[in-house]
XYZ file of C-alpha atoms in Angstrom:
760
model
C -61.718 -5.204 -51.601
C -62.787 -4.018 -55.132
C -63.113 -0.400 -54.302
C -59.592 -0.968 -52.024
C -57.824 -2.346 -55.413
C -59.253 0.319 -57.347
C -57.986 3.177 -54.975
C -54.580 1.374 -54.749
C -54.689 1.705 -58.709
C -55.466 5.408 -58.764
C -52.315 6.156 -56.350
C -49.956 7.750 -59.202
C -46.715 6.387 -59.608
C -43.484 8.159 -58.362
C -41.465 9.331 -60.807
C -38.085 7.539 -60.396
C -34.864 9.780 -60.697
C -32.749 8.244 -63.597
C -29.989 10.853 -62.882
C -28.833 11.187 -59.494
C -25.646 13.084 -60.055
C -25.518 16.824 -58.371
C -26.277 19.387 -60.833
C -23.973 21.822 -62.137
C -25.169 24.850 -60.722
C -25.513 24.592 -56.984
C -28.110 26.974 -54.803
C -27.048 27.474 -51.557
C -29.371 28.617 -48.848
C -27.547 31.615 -48.299
C -28.099 32.851 -51.881
C -32.192 32.376 -51.443
C -31.970 34.756 -48.743
C -29.978 36.994 -50.644
C -32.072 36.797 -53.823
C -35.509 37.174 -51.509
C -33.609 40.353 -49.910
C -32.776 42.074 -53.070
C -36.409 41.600 -54.677
C -37.776 42.985 -51.306
C -40.212 40.198 -51.099
C -41.041 40.362 -47.631
C -41.163 44.309 -47.261
C -44.734 45.926 -46.578
C -45.370 49.296 -47.474
C -45.562 51.866 -44.859
C -48.785 52.959 -43.436
C -50.074 56.235 -44.731
C -49.094 59.573 -42.767
C -52.172 61.200 -41.619
C -52.032 65.139 -41.299
C -53.892 66.704 -38.358
C -54.825 70.227 -39.623
C -57.329 71.617 -36.757
C -58.596 71.202 -33.038
C -61.250 68.937 -34.000
C -59.468 66.517 -36.143
C -56.952 66.113 -33.298
C -59.846 65.432 -30.660
C -61.269 62.749 -32.713
C -57.895 61.096 -33.320
C -57.472 61.564 -29.451
C -60.886 59.652 -28.660
C -60.250 56.632 -31.390
C -56.822 56.034 -29.412
C -58.327 56.350 -26.259
C -61.226 53.941 -27.267
C -58.861 51.459 -28.847
C -56.792 51.440 -25.437
C -59.920 51.110 -23.353
C -60.981 48.566 -25.473
C -57.911 46.274 -24.945
C -57.638 46.890 -21.521
C -61.411 45.808 -21.242
C -60.490 42.845 -23.004
C -57.692 41.753 -20.855
C -56.947 43.919 -17.973
C -54.297 41.981 -16.532
C -51.806 42.577 -19.427
C -50.162 45.184 -17.849
C -48.105 46.256 -20.977
C -51.218 47.676 -22.368
C -51.459 50.255 -19.489
C -48.093 51.119 -19.926
C -48.420 51.655 -23.341
C -51.734 53.813 -22.865
C -50.166 55.733 -19.821
C -46.844 56.281 -22.219
C -49.267 57.668 -24.973
C -50.818 59.955 -22.508
C -47.324 61.132 -21.220
C -46.364 61.740 -24.873
C -49.442 64.221 -25.332
C -48.157 65.843 -22.010
C -51.402 64.554 -20.318
C -49.698 64.167 -16.924
C -52.754 64.113 -15.101
C -54.558 61.400 -17.204
C -51.336 58.991 -17.158
C -51.072 59.434 -13.567
C -55.017 58.086 -13.457
C -53.939 55.269 -15.869
C -51.189 54.156 -13.628
C -53.082 54.487 -10.459
C -55.565 52.424 -12.150
C -53.029 49.806 -13.345
C -51.543 49.600 -9.567
C -54.996 48.787 -8.587
C -55.093 45.811 -10.988
C -51.121 44.459 -9.749
C -49.475 46.398 -7.455
C -46.484 43.937 -7.033
C -45.524 44.241 -10.767
C -42.077 46.185 -10.862
C -42.036 47.725 -14.171
C -45.524 49.270 -13.387
C -43.698 51.175 -10.332
C -40.452 51.794 -11.693
C -42.355 53.551 -15.227
C -44.583 55.355 -13.159
C -41.987 56.877 -10.977
C -39.838 57.679 -14.272
C -42.734 59.543 -15.642
C -42.724 61.704 -12.537
C -39.295 62.388 -12.300
C -39.261 63.244 -16.165
C -41.923 65.803 -15.357
C -40.052 67.004 -12.174
C -42.502 66.039 -10.391
C -40.413 65.745 -7.260
C -42.875 65.156 -4.314
C -44.968 62.935 -6.428
C -41.594 60.785 -7.456
C -41.294 60.615 -3.512
C -44.480 59.672 -2.708
C -44.430 56.886 -5.560
C -40.947 55.573 -4.221
C -42.174 55.630 -0.521
C -45.414 53.534 -1.503
C -42.912 51.047 -3.793
C -40.733 50.279 -0.842
C -43.050 50.191 1.659
C -45.287 47.472 -0.416
C -42.320 45.714 -1.579
C -39.419 46.572 0.734
C -37.347 43.323 -0.606
C -36.872 44.513 -4.109
C -33.490 46.473 -4.137
C -34.024 48.327 -7.341
C -36.553 50.650 -5.895
C -34.293 51.345 -2.847
C -31.124 52.089 -5.571
C -33.159 54.426 -7.666
C -34.903 56.214 -4.407
C -31.318 56.937 -2.717
C -29.889 57.823 -6.348
C -32.739 60.288 -6.898
C -32.536 62.023 -3.448
C -28.381 62.412 -4.275
C -29.140 63.684 -7.532
C -31.237 66.249 -5.677
C -28.773 67.004 -3.084
C -30.728 65.753 -0.457
C -27.978 64.563 1.695
C -30.113 63.980 4.827
C -32.948 62.793 2.988
C -30.473 59.877 1.018
C -29.051 59.138 4.276
C -32.533 58.432 6.035
C -33.893 56.301 3.021
C -30.499 54.225 3.710
C -31.444 53.675 7.036
C -34.743 52.784 6.651
C -33.273 49.966 3.994
C -30.551 48.828 6.263
C -33.367 48.262 8.817
C -34.427 45.188 6.353
C -31.003 43.862 6.790
C -30.307 43.912 2.990
C -27.567 41.917 0.878
C -24.048 42.895 1.035
C -24.044 45.129 -1.975
C -26.612 47.764 -0.432
C -24.266 48.408 2.692
C -21.375 48.594 0.322
C -23.457 51.469 -1.385
C -24.177 52.929 1.891
C -20.389 53.219 2.753
C -19.493 54.584 -0.426
C -22.215 56.936 -0.195
C -21.004 58.278 3.325
C -17.154 57.991 2.033
C -18.143 60.269 -0.707
C -19.149 63.015 1.468
C -16.216 62.125 3.889
C -17.909 60.586 6.800
C -15.273 58.657 7.927
C -16.880 57.693 11.379
C -20.231 56.995 10.069
C -18.770 54.420 7.377
C -16.862 52.754 10.243
C -20.361 52.449 12.430
C -22.088 50.835 9.236
C -19.132 48.500 8.997
C -19.759 47.512 12.751
C -23.181 46.742 11.814
C -22.251 45.085 8.710
C -20.171 42.377 10.264
C -22.928 41.513 12.495
C -25.299 41.440 10.071
C -23.110 39.422 7.625
C -20.366 37.769 9.745
C -18.231 36.539 7.111
C -14.539 36.475 7.002
C -14.422 38.286 3.597
C -16.465 41.188 5.549
C -14.039 41.401 8.385
C -11.140 41.459 5.932
C -12.841 44.661 4.221
C -13.509 46.091 7.302
C -9.983 46.046 8.240
C -8.770 47.032 5.136
C -11.094 50.249 5.227
C -9.601 51.289 8.617
C -5.965 50.210 7.192
C -6.478 52.446 3.972
C -7.604 55.514 5.854
C -4.549 55.038 8.207
C -6.448 53.824 11.324
C -3.443 51.279 11.841
C -4.381 50.592 15.574
C -8.278 50.024 14.496
C -7.301 47.707 11.627
C -5.223 45.214 13.972
C -7.994 45.464 16.618
C -10.614 44.396 13.647
C -8.261 41.481 12.689
C -8.245 40.479 16.430
C -11.835 40.695 17.053
C -12.171 38.786 13.788
C -10.084 35.888 15.067
C -11.815 35.904 18.259
C -15.095 36.131 16.580
C -14.689 32.867 14.894
C -12.911 30.733 17.451
C -11.312 27.548 17.007
C -14.381 25.859 15.411
C -14.799 28.167 12.398
C -11.249 29.237 11.756
C -10.492 29.884 7.951
C -7.320 30.528 6.361
C -8.059 33.519 4.431
C -8.495 35.265 7.937
C -4.814 34.311 8.742
C -3.253 34.956 5.487
C -4.880 38.896 5.712
C -3.770 39.432 9.167
C -0.078 37.757 8.365
C 0.334 40.172 5.288
C -0.999 43.217 7.373
C 1.345 42.538 10.116
C 4.055 41.941 7.105
C 3.528 45.171 6.160
C 3.836 46.604 9.091
C 7.340 45.210 9.407
C 6.062 42.841 12.453
C 7.751 39.873 11.249
C 7.611 37.810 14.797
C 3.886 38.043 15.212
C 3.479 37.346 11.481
C 5.543 33.833 12.129
C 3.464 33.430 15.539
C 0.310 33.631 13.448
C 1.145 31.577 11.033
C 2.363 28.574 13.468
C -0.844 29.394 15.672
C -3.196 28.947 12.455
C -1.009 25.572 11.202
C -1.911 24.247 14.623
C -5.572 24.568 14.335
C -6.535 24.344 10.246
C -6.819 20.766 8.844
C -3.991 20.167 6.219
C -6.259 20.165 3.320
C -7.759 23.573 4.087
C -4.687 24.976 4.810
C -2.719 25.065 0.936
C -2.781 28.817 0.533
C -1.427 29.158 4.310
C 1.691 26.841 3.948
C 2.111 28.688 0.695
C 2.355 32.205 1.938
C 4.116 31.081 5.237
C 7.065 29.281 3.021
C 6.957 32.630 1.293
C 7.378 34.599 4.067
C 10.317 32.334 5.456
C 11.804 32.521 2.159
C 11.871 36.296 2.474
C 12.810 37.573 6.033
C 13.457 34.075 8.036
C 16.719 32.119 8.094
C 17.200 28.763 7.640
C 15.798 27.293 10.855
C 12.585 28.920 9.859
C 12.110 27.547 6.793
C 12.842 23.957 8.228
C 9.984 24.900 10.534
C 7.701 25.352 7.818
C 8.510 21.886 6.206
C 8.198 20.375 10.040
C 4.851 21.927 10.529
C 3.858 20.850 7.312
C 4.825 17.141 7.673
C 3.486 17.268 11.449
C -0.006 18.560 9.712
C 0.272 15.348 7.062
C 0.965 12.824 9.843
C -1.787 14.363 12.207
C -4.349 13.537 9.397
C -3.279 10.117 8.959
C -3.321 9.358 12.416
C -6.609 10.582 12.646
C -8.053 8.715 9.855
C -7.067 5.738 11.061
C -5.648 5.498 14.999
C -4.253 1.843 14.467
C -1.999 3.030 11.517
C 1.293 2.606 13.562
C 3.585 3.002 10.556
C 2.111 6.372 10.314
C 2.564 6.871 14.202
C 6.415 5.693 13.766
C 7.114 8.518 11.008
C 5.328 11.108 13.323
C 7.457 10.275 16.416
C 10.550 10.440 14.303
C 9.245 13.771 13.161
C 8.716 14.809 16.714
C 11.896 13.483 18.029
C 13.921 14.994 15.520
C 12.593 18.575 16.684
C 10.483 19.383 20.052
C 10.583 19.573 23.509
C 10.222 16.273 25.653
C 6.775 17.225 26.726
C 5.363 17.382 23.281
C 7.113 13.852 22.320
C 6.021 12.375 25.260
C 2.143 13.603 24.740
C 2.694 12.093 21.183
C 4.142 8.793 22.665
C 1.059 8.715 24.849
C -1.468 9.210 22.217
C 0.151 6.568 20.384
C 0.501 4.005 22.692
C -3.149 4.434 23.649
C -4.484 2.992 20.567
C -4.244 -1.004 21.452
C -4.756 -3.343 19.062
C -8.449 -4.664 19.541
C -7.680 -8.487 18.925
C -5.459 -10.268 21.522
C -3.466 -11.984 18.739
C 0.051 -11.420 18.334
C 0.301 -10.997 14.708
C -1.724 -7.544 15.584
C 0.386 -6.654 18.318
C 4.073 -7.291 16.492
C 3.833 -3.362 15.479
C 2.270 -1.669 18.046
C 4.969 -2.959 21.073
C 7.671 -1.281 18.973
C 6.068 2.081 19.972
C 6.537 0.791 23.708
C 9.930 0.040 22.802
C 10.793 3.186 21.169
C 9.190 4.890 23.856
C 11.566 3.330 26.228
C 14.525 3.766 24.421
C 13.858 7.746 23.836
C 13.579 8.099 27.912
C 16.455 6.561 28.618
C 18.714 7.595 25.885
C 17.409 10.840 24.817
C 15.860 12.252 28.059
C 18.125 10.280 30.301
C 15.321 9.629 32.768
C 15.788 5.979 34.416
C 12.740 6.119 36.488
C 10.555 7.372 33.751
C 11.772 4.192 31.529
C 11.375 1.678 34.205
C 7.639 3.209 34.449
C 7.166 2.489 30.463
C 8.806 -0.719 30.984
C 6.763 -1.775 33.231
C 3.606 -0.471 31.982
C 4.091 -2.215 28.856
C 4.809 -5.910 30.643
C 1.371 -4.921 32.560
C -0.527 -4.277 29.271
C 0.675 -7.776 27.233
C -1.560 -10.605 28.154
C 0.921 -13.053 28.975
C -1.165 -16.070 29.486
C -1.916 -15.938 25.394
C 1.444 -14.647 24.091
C 4.503 -12.495 24.965
C 7.383 -10.642 23.874
C 10.613 -11.907 24.584
C 12.427 -8.959 23.452
C 10.468 -6.514 26.025
C 11.727 -8.655 29.101
C 15.158 -8.777 27.549
C 15.242 -5.276 27.029
C 13.909 -4.628 30.719
C 16.490 -6.638 32.079
C 19.419 -5.387 30.083
C 18.051 -1.769 31.099
C 18.398 -2.594 34.595
C 21.735 -3.938 34.252
C 22.954 -0.535 32.557
C 21.479 1.250 35.552
C 23.864 -1.327 37.944
C 21.005 -3.103 39.497
C 21.550 -6.563 38.658
C 19.226 -7.912 41.182
C 16.255 -6.267 39.081
C 17.518 -7.457 36.206
C 17.586 -11.037 37.480
C 14.071 -10.432 39.075
C 12.762 -9.360 35.698
C 13.908 -12.496 33.842
C 12.979 -14.493 36.733
C 9.446 -13.164 36.613
C 9.664 -13.797 32.668
C 10.648 -17.481 32.968
C 7.881 -18.193 35.618
C 4.998 -16.250 33.670
C 6.015 -17.474 30.284
C 8.949 -19.530 29.511
C 10.232 -19.283 25.944
C 13.260 -20.419 24.244
C 14.079 -16.860 23.559
C 14.051 -15.770 27.112
C 15.745 -19.009 28.571
C 18.765 -18.728 25.854
C 18.748 -14.650 26.876
C 19.201 -15.332 30.698
C 21.995 -18.173 29.889
C 23.550 -15.410 28.024
C 23.377 -12.661 30.429
C 24.848 -14.903 32.957
C 27.439 -16.162 31.127
C 28.629 -12.593 30.447
C 28.631 -12.241 34.278
C 30.623 -15.410 34.342
C 27.939 -16.847 36.922
C 28.449 -20.571 35.730
C 26.585 -21.791 38.462
C 23.499 -19.980 37.713
C 23.961 -21.045 34.412
C 24.131 -24.715 35.144
C 20.378 -24.006 36.600
C 19.380 -22.344 33.815
C 20.438 -25.054 31.491
C 18.643 -27.905 33.712
C 15.107 -25.378 33.871
C 15.589 -24.987 30.193
C 15.773 -28.947 29.744
C 13.086 -29.394 32.052
C 10.944 -27.092 29.712
C 12.007 -28.483 26.238
C 14.306 -31.747 26.451
C 13.842 -32.379 22.889
C 15.841 -29.121 22.111
C 19.103 -30.839 20.556
C 20.850 -27.061 20.829
C 20.404 -26.947 24.175
C 22.172 -30.134 25.153
C 25.383 -29.368 22.735
C 25.445 -25.900 24.470
C 25.419 -27.439 27.760
C 27.960 -29.971 26.742
C 30.114 -27.173 25.421
C 29.951 -25.210 28.547
C 31.012 -28.012 30.890
C 33.845 -28.471 28.138
C 35.202 -25.138 28.395
C 34.989 -25.394 32.460
C 37.213 -28.581 32.110
C 34.448 -30.999 33.130
C 34.781 -33.864 30.723
C 32.804 -36.554 32.770
C 30.135 -34.052 33.393
C 29.937 -32.994 29.641
C 29.558 -36.836 28.651
C 27.301 -37.330 31.239
C 25.167 -34.416 29.316
C 25.555 -36.191 25.846
C 24.730 -39.651 27.100
C 21.496 -38.134 28.699
C 20.879 -36.488 25.431
C 21.042 -39.151 23.281
C 18.988 -41.264 25.524
C 16.059 -38.994 25.371
C 13.085 -40.412 23.727
C 12.204 -37.146 21.046
C 14.717 -35.212 19.573
C 14.227 -32.584 17.016
C 18.002 -32.961 15.576
C 19.417 -36.059 16.716
C 21.874 -36.419 13.719
C 23.428 -32.882 15.192
C 23.397 -34.372 18.367
C 25.217 -37.583 17.489
C 27.943 -35.516 15.359
C 28.404 -33.094 18.300
C 29.057 -36.068 20.592
C 31.485 -37.993 18.162
C 33.241 -34.850 17.764
C 33.660 -34.224 21.366
C 35.200 -38.094 21.895
C 37.316 -37.049 18.804
C 38.782 -33.884 20.436
C 39.488 -35.526 23.596
C 41.092 -38.406 21.358
C 39.133 -41.112 22.967
C 38.988 -43.363 19.948
C 37.616 -46.497 21.508
C 34.579 -44.618 22.771
C 34.166 -42.843 19.406
C 33.902 -46.277 17.594
C 31.463 -47.437 20.163
C 29.594 -44.422 19.465
C 29.332 -45.094 15.513
C 28.373 -49.050 16.468
C 25.505 -47.462 18.528
C 24.571 -45.357 16.302
C 24.556 -47.414 13.499
C 22.215 -49.717 15.576
C 19.759 -47.395 15.352
C 20.014 -45.938 11.858
C 21.994 -47.542 8.635
C 22.409 -43.925 6.763
C 24.935 -44.268 4.493
C 26.779 -40.869 5.610
C 27.334 -42.503 8.929
C 28.864 -45.464 7.281
C 31.447 -43.201 4.969
C 31.963 -40.617 8.191
C 32.967 -44.247 10.069
C 35.201 -45.229 7.383
C 36.826 -41.373 7.362
C 37.132 -41.391 11.100
C 39.068 -44.559 10.692
C 41.206 -43.514 8.015
C 41.918 -39.955 9.854
C 43.668 -42.612 12.867
C 47.305 -43.003 12.719
C 47.487 -46.377 13.147
C 49.284 -49.114 11.061
C 46.148 -51.237 10.532
C 43.785 -47.911 9.254
C 43.324 -49.177 5.790
C 42.234 -52.804 6.764
C 40.136 -51.030 9.634
C 38.481 -48.437 6.759
C 37.980 -51.120 3.985
C 36.440 -53.391 6.717
C 34.035 -50.892 7.349
C 33.267 -50.422 3.660
C 32.728 -54.300 3.361
C 30.099 -54.198 6.349
C 28.363 -51.277 4.964
C 28.014 -52.688 1.603
C 26.706 -55.838 3.138
C 24.400 -54.101 5.123
C 23.081 -51.710 2.670
C 21.851 -54.635 -0.037
C 18.483 -54.640 1.416
C 18.360 -50.899 0.961
C 15.786 -49.521 -1.166
C 17.651 -46.637 -1.669
C 19.658 -47.304 -4.446
C 21.235 -44.039 -4.673
C 22.755 -43.930 -1.219
C 24.195 -47.401 -2.011
C 25.629 -46.084 -5.023
C 26.909 -43.087 -2.822
C 28.704 -45.654 -0.765
C 30.407 -47.732 -3.615
C 31.499 -43.843 -5.494
C 33.016 -43.462 -1.733
C 35.031 -46.680 -1.326
C 36.261 -46.241 -4.949
C 37.936 -42.980 -4.181
C 39.376 -44.852 -1.196
C 40.621 -47.391 -3.326
C 41.938 -45.086 -6.094
C 43.904 -43.336 -3.621
C 45.004 -45.791 -0.885
C 44.167 -49.365 -2.816
C 45.915 -52.002 -5.003
C 44.798 -53.046 -8.500
C 43.082 -56.196 -7.102
C 41.462 -54.034 -4.728
C 40.071 -51.837 -7.233
C 38.717 -54.044 -9.519
C 36.766 -55.775 -6.925
C 35.008 -52.114 -6.077
C 35.060 -51.668 -9.771
C 32.842 -55.208 -9.893
C 30.305 -53.839 -7.509
C 29.461 -50.916 -9.268
C 26.014 -50.863 -10.540
C 24.561 -50.472 -14.289
C 22.238 -47.507 -14.901
C 19.265 -48.531 -16.910
C 15.789 -46.833 -18.355
C 12.711 -48.291 -17.208
C 9.005 -47.565 -17.805
C 6.334 -48.327 -15.043
C 2.585 -47.972 -15.485
C 0.940 -44.903 -13.603
C -2.215 -44.943 -12.062
C -4.511 -41.925 -11.262
C -6.177 -41.257 -8.025
C -10.066 -42.463 -9.080
C -7.506 -45.801 -10.661
C -7.690 -45.140 -14.224
C -4.796 -45.548 -16.373
C -2.652 -42.652 -16.464
C 0.081 -43.575 -18.899
C 3.709 -44.591 -18.711
C 6.757 -43.064 -17.088
C 10.274 -43.548 -17.951
C 12.345 -44.000 -14.758
C 16.515 -44.806 -14.355
C 17.323 -47.697 -11.972
C 20.331 -49.146 -11.013
C 20.979 -52.794 -11.304
C 23.905 -54.167 -8.980
C 26.155 -57.202 -10.253
C 25.522 -58.977 -7.013
C 21.595 -58.152 -7.691
C 21.411 -59.273 -11.074
C 23.280 -63.048 -10.079
C 20.073 -63.642 -7.569
C 17.687 -62.666 -10.238
C 17.559 -65.683 -13.062
C 14.484 -64.354 -14.826
C 16.552 -61.579 -15.836
C 19.493 -62.962 -16.826
C 17.162 -65.633 -18.568
C 15.663 -63.038 -20.573
C 18.609 -60.778 -21.101
C 20.124 -63.992 -22.670
C 17.494 -64.530 -25.185
C 16.972 -60.874 -26.339
C 20.836 -61.004 -26.878
C 20.308 -64.158 -28.938
C 17.193 -62.845 -30.841
C 19.601 -59.736 -31.801
C 22.717 -62.011 -32.968
C 20.270 -64.335 -35.079
C 18.979 -60.740 -37.193
C 22.592 -59.921 -37.497
C 23.475 -63.255 -38.804
C 20.578 -63.111 -41.324
C 21.564 -59.837 -42.526
C 25.158 -60.646 -42.658
C 23.828 -63.721 -44.910
C 22.031 -61.745 -47.270
C 24.956 -59.511 -47.742
C 27.088 -62.374 -48.649
C 29.346 -62.742 -45.580
C 29.797 -65.249 -43.158
C 29.932 -64.301 -39.436
C 30.521 -66.938 -36.372
C 27.473 -66.690 -34.395
C 27.809 -65.492 -30.788
C 25.657 -67.326 -28.044
C 23.464 -65.713 -25.744
C 25.624 -66.523 -22.672
C 28.777 -64.250 -24.205
C 26.197 -61.636 -25.005
C 25.024 -61.655 -21.363
C 28.266 -61.635 -20.021
C 29.519 -58.562 -22.317
C 26.341 -56.569 -21.640
C 26.281 -57.251 -17.233
C 29.947 -56.863 -16.931
C 30.925 -53.789 -18.845
C 34.802 -53.101 -18.315
C 35.504 -49.786 -16.777
C 37.782 -47.567 -18.940
C 41.450 -47.059 -18.117
C 42.035 -44.484 -15.618
C 43.634 -41.175 -17.102
C 42.948 -37.597 -16.237
C 40.211 -37.406 -18.224
C 38.577 -40.069 -16.745
C 39.355 -38.699 -13.090
C 37.811 -35.544 -13.879
C 34.779 -36.976 -15.195
C 34.421 -39.406 -12.160
C 35.288 -36.589 -9.612
C 32.776 -34.450 -11.417
C 29.785 -37.003 -10.889
C 26.939 -37.360 -8.577
C 24.923 -40.140 -7.279
C 23.913 -41.305 -10.747
C 27.650 -41.658 -11.979
C 27.686 -45.147 -13.418
C 30.277 -46.926 -15.070
C 28.733 -48.723 -18.010
C 29.479 -47.463 -21.461
C 26.039 -47.345 -22.297
C 22.842 -47.664 -21.145
C 20.040 -50.525 -21.293
C 16.340 -50.056 -21.580
C 14.068 -52.450 -19.723
C 9.944 -52.892 -20.192
C 8.320 -53.895 -17.182
C 4.864 -53.562 -18.042
C 3.892 -56.470 -16.671
C 6.551 -57.337 -14.109
C 9.714 -55.414 -13.150
C 11.956 -58.262 -12.406
C 11.273 -59.833 -16.349
C 12.852 -56.619 -17.789
C 14.692 -56.632 -21.083
C 17.682 -55.246 -22.206
C 17.938 -53.539 -25.210
C 21.432 -52.854 -25.185
C 24.769 -54.227 -26.604
C 28.164 -54.260 -24.762
C 30.892 -52.436 -26.562
C 33.184 -55.070 -25.058
C 34.189 -58.182 -26.361
C 36.376 -61.165 -25.213
C 38.676 -63.541 -27.230
C 37.380 -65.753 -29.836
C 38.263 -69.033 -28.352
C 36.154 -67.892 -24.982
C 33.015 -67.118 -27.335
C 32.874 -69.966 -29.290
C 33.157 -72.213 -25.928
C 30.313 -70.143 -24.300
C 28.225 -70.396 -27.421
C 28.642 -74.166 -27.725
C 27.874 -74.701 -23.807
C 24.461 -72.318 -24.347
C 23.438 -74.391 -27.248
C 23.991 -77.651 -25.116
C 21.760 -76.631 -22.882
C 19.354 -75.440 -25.144
C 19.135 -78.751 -26.734
């Protein structure tokens, strides 16, 4: 530990830099390099030149150099650069034989080294040893036939020597190895340099077989076109199209072929070619084809041709969509709409058949809703466009055979089929279709459609039978009962219509009984059978005490032109008010009283108006305790309630509490007045209670009439609201409002005295 501590003490401390600001003169790396170059610090002096004066000295020099080269080779004979340097040194001394020997020794070490062969052959060519060079190239291409550089150098040497036959022979040897495309082009260009077009054509024939690519066929055709062989060029294009077939079509081939025909002014051939290609190439692979076709039609076509281009483009788009998802019925609809606009019937039928073959995989109606319109459109197309009734009938029949009627059906198909048969003047067939539909899968829409059909044909006996079937199938359908009765009314059979209504209201289950009763009542009113109408209202009121029934009953009595109509109407309002006292819906009772008030305002006297006014309720605000679903306390809720005078008289607790509350308020006001030095006579609780519960109605004026006419069920006649608190009991609510109306002084004093005596 001591030695470690001593060692730590011996470490010199690093000097702290106090001034960290940048120096005034900054030295850059560029400046350092420039100074080093100027001073020539890295330049070494050249070795001293040695002058050889005699042959002996030269031999000594050669011996030393050869010994050095041999030593280097002996140390690492796999380093080919040492061999090449040694051979090049011997070559510089014109020692060709020695250099040749070195190269041969090097090839024994590594005969696959490309650089070694190239240097060896170049040495022989520089020294004009042609046969030696040929020998080396032959050996090289025999050992390494896939090295294209050897072939290029060899053919170039033979061509430079003017040995065309030898060069051609080398090319032929090369082509046997089926090299890359550039080698074939070199051979073709060699033949073209010597005007050997036929031989170049033969090479192209072999070339497109070895490298069967579209661009090579196009080059072959353009070669023929360039040399004026138009027929040969067209034949090459046709062979290329046939060679690739429909499985490997390429848009570039058709574009080149079309451009060739365009230069030859064969516009019809170009158009046919573009259409042929567009029908067989997928859309995403034919963008350039579409572009060129459009440009061609713009240059040489008419309006019809340009439209064909657009249609074919959209057709390809839809084909791709339906191939991706055959159950995409919206894409089929768009595709069919396009085909119908511009195609022959056979093509349209083919597309329709393809579309309807994609049956929904699940037998649920929601999956069939879009699919069924394919059949409908198909049938309408055959009927309206092609005008083939027999085929239309077959389409409808095939569709009906396909639908699983035991699970669901489509009434529109049956109705359209029957309407089609009627248009074909086949009434018996139409009835047979509808009869089959009702027998297999009776539905409301089917029965309604069949009845409507027979009504249009004025077959009323059949309509009666159909209505009977309909009511057997669905006796709770009020609309059917009403339509049946209306039919009998139109036919003048009133007793039969009345009997139908009687049967209808006697049904145990009805979907809209109020509509049925209203129709029955309106029927009796139209027949001016007022006694029957009153009986109907009474029978209806035995079933329901709804306020709208009472109001309708009263208005009915008012509408009859009789001397005692007002008395009867008032009597109905009286009965309605009595019967609705026990009604829990206070808004309905208020609605009745407002209707009664309107009646009295128009036809009544002051006494009857006052009587109705006294029956109107008072609107008060209350609070009630809320309880959550788990039974916990959820706070308090304010709501509005109506207190009718008749109900308030039957609730003594409410009356007593209201009187006590008013008395307490009056006491507080009296105390405040005494503090101010004023004497105010006290008002008894009875007087306050009277003024609060019986607020007077304001005098009728145009403004009040407008307010009353615009009010709803919640319209009240009190001048201010009272607030009640029913935290413990709704009946023990207390009123917090004061009345604005006061009676005369004498009446108040009498009431106050009587209330004090009751307390004492």
